[in-house]
PDB file of C-alpha atoms in Angstrom:
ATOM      1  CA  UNK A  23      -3.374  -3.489   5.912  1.00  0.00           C
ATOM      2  CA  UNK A  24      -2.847  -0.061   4.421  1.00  0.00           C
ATOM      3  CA  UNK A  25      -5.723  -0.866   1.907  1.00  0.00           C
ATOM      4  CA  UNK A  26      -6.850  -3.945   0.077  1.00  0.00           C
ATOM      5  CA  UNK A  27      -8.617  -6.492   1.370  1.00  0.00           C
ATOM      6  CA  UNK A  28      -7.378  -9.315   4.039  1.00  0.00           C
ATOM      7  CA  UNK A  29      -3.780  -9.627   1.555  1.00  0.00           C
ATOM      8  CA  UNK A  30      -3.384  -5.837   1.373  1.00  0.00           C
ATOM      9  CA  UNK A  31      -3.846  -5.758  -1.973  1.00  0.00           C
ATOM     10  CA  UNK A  32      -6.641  -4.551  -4.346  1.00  0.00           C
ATOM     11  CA  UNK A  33      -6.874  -5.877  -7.918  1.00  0.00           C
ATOM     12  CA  UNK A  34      -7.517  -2.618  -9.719  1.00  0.00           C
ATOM     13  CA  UNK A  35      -5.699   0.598  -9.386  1.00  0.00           C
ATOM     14  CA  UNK A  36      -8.590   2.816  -8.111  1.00  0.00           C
ATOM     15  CA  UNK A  37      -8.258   0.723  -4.824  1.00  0.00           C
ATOM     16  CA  UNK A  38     -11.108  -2.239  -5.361  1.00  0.00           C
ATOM     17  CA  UNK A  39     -11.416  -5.660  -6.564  1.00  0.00           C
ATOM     18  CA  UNK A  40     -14.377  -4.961  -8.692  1.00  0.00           C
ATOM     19  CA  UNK A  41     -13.739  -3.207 -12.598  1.00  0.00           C
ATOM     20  CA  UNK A  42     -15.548   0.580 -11.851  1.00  0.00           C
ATOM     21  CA  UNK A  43     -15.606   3.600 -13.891  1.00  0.00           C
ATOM     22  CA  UNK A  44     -12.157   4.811 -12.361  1.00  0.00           C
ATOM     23  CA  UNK A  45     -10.432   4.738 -15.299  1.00  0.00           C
ATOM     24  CA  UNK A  46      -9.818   5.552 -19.249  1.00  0.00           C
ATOM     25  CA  UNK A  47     -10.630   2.354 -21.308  1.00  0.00           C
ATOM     26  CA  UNK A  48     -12.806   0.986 -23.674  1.00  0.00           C
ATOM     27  CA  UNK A  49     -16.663   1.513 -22.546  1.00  0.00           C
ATOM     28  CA  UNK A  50     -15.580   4.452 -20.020  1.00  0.00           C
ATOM     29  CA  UNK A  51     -14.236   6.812 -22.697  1.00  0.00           C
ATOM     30  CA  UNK A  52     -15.167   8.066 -25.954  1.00  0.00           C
ATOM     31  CA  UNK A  53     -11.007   8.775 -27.021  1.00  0.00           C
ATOM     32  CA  UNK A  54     -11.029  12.284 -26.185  1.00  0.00           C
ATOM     33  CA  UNK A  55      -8.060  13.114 -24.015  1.00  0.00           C
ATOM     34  CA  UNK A  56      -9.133  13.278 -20.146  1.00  0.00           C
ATOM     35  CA  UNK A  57      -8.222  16.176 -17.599  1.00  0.00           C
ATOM     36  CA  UNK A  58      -6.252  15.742 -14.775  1.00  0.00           C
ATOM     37  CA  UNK A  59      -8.129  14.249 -12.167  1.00  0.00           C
ATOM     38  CA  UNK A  60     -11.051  13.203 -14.133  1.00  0.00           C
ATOM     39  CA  UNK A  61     -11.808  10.072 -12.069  1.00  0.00           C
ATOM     40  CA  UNK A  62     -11.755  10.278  -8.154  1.00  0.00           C
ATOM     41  CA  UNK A  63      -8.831  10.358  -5.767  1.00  0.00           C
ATOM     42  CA  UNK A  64      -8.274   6.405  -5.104  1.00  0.00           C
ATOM     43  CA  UNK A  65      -7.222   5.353  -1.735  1.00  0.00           C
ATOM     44  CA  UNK A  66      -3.889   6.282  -1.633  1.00  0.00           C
ATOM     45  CA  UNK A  67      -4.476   9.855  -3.117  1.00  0.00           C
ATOM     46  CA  UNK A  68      -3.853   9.699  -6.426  1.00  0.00           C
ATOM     47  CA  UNK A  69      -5.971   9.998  -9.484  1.00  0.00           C
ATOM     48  CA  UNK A  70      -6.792   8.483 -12.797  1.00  0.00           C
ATOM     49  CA  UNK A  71      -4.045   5.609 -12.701  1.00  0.00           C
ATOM     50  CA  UNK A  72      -6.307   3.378 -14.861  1.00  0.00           C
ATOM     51  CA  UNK A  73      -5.634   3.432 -18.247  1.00  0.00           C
ATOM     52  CA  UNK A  74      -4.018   5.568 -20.712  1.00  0.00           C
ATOM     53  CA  UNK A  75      -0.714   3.800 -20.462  1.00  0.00           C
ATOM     54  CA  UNK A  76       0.866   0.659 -20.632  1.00  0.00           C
ATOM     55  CA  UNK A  77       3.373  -0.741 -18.738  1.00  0.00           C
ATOM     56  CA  UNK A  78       6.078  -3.881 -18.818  1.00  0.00           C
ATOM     57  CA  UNK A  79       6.082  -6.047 -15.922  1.00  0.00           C
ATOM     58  CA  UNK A  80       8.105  -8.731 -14.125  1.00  0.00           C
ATOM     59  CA  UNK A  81       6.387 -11.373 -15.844  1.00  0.00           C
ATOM     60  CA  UNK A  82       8.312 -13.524 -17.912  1.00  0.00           C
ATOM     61  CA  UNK A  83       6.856 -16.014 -20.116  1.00  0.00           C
ATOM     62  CA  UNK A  84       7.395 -19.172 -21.436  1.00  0.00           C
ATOM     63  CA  UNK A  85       8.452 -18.203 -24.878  1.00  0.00           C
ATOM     64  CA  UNK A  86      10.731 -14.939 -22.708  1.00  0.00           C
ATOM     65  CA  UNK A  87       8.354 -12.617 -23.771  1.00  0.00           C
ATOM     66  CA  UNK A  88       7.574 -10.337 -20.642  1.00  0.00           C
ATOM     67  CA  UNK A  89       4.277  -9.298 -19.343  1.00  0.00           C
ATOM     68  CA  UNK A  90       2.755  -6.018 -19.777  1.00  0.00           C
ATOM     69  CA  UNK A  91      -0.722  -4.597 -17.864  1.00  0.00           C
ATOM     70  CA  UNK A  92      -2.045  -0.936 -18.356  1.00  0.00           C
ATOM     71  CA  UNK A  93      -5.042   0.018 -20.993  1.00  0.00           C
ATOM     72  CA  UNK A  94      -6.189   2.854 -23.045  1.00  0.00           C
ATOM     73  CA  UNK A  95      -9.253   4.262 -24.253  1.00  0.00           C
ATOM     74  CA  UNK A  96      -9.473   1.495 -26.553  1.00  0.00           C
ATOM     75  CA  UNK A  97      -8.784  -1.240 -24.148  1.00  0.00           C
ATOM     76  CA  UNK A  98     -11.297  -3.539 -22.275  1.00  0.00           C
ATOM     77  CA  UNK A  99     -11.224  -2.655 -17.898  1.00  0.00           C
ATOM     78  CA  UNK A 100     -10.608  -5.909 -17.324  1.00  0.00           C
ATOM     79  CA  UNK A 101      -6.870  -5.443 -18.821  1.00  0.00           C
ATOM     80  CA  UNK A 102      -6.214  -3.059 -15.902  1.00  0.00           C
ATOM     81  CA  UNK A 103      -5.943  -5.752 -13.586  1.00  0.00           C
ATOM     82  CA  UNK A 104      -2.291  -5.492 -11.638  1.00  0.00           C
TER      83      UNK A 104
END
């Protein structure tokens, strides 16, 4: 596929199934703001989409709350998991 491994589809958003340094959360930042392009050009060619943010998703639970996945600088990595 265009990326991703044999499904096409990588776990993290710095293209990789395996938590790296691409992004702003807790451990990887101190809570400063970041600069553009602080953390390298993933495999689609965009930069620093891990972290900072969070983001509703399609998930809906059992209770009808709805999912959300993202992280900031105060987040653990492992929340920016798609």
């Amino acid at each position: 596929g265009n990326g991703g491994d044999a499904d096409s589809y990588w776990l993290y958003p710095h293209g990789g199934n395996i938590l790296s340094n691409q992004g702003n959360f807790k451990g990887n930042s101190d809570g400063t703001p970041m600069p553009v392009a602080s953390f390298s050009r993933n495999f689609y060619g965009t930069y620093d989409m891990g972290g900072t943010l969070w983001e509703w998703n399609e998930t809906v639970f059992f209770d009808g709350n709805r999912g959300h996945r993202g992280g900031a600088f105060s987040s653990w990595g492992w929340l920016l998991r798609a």
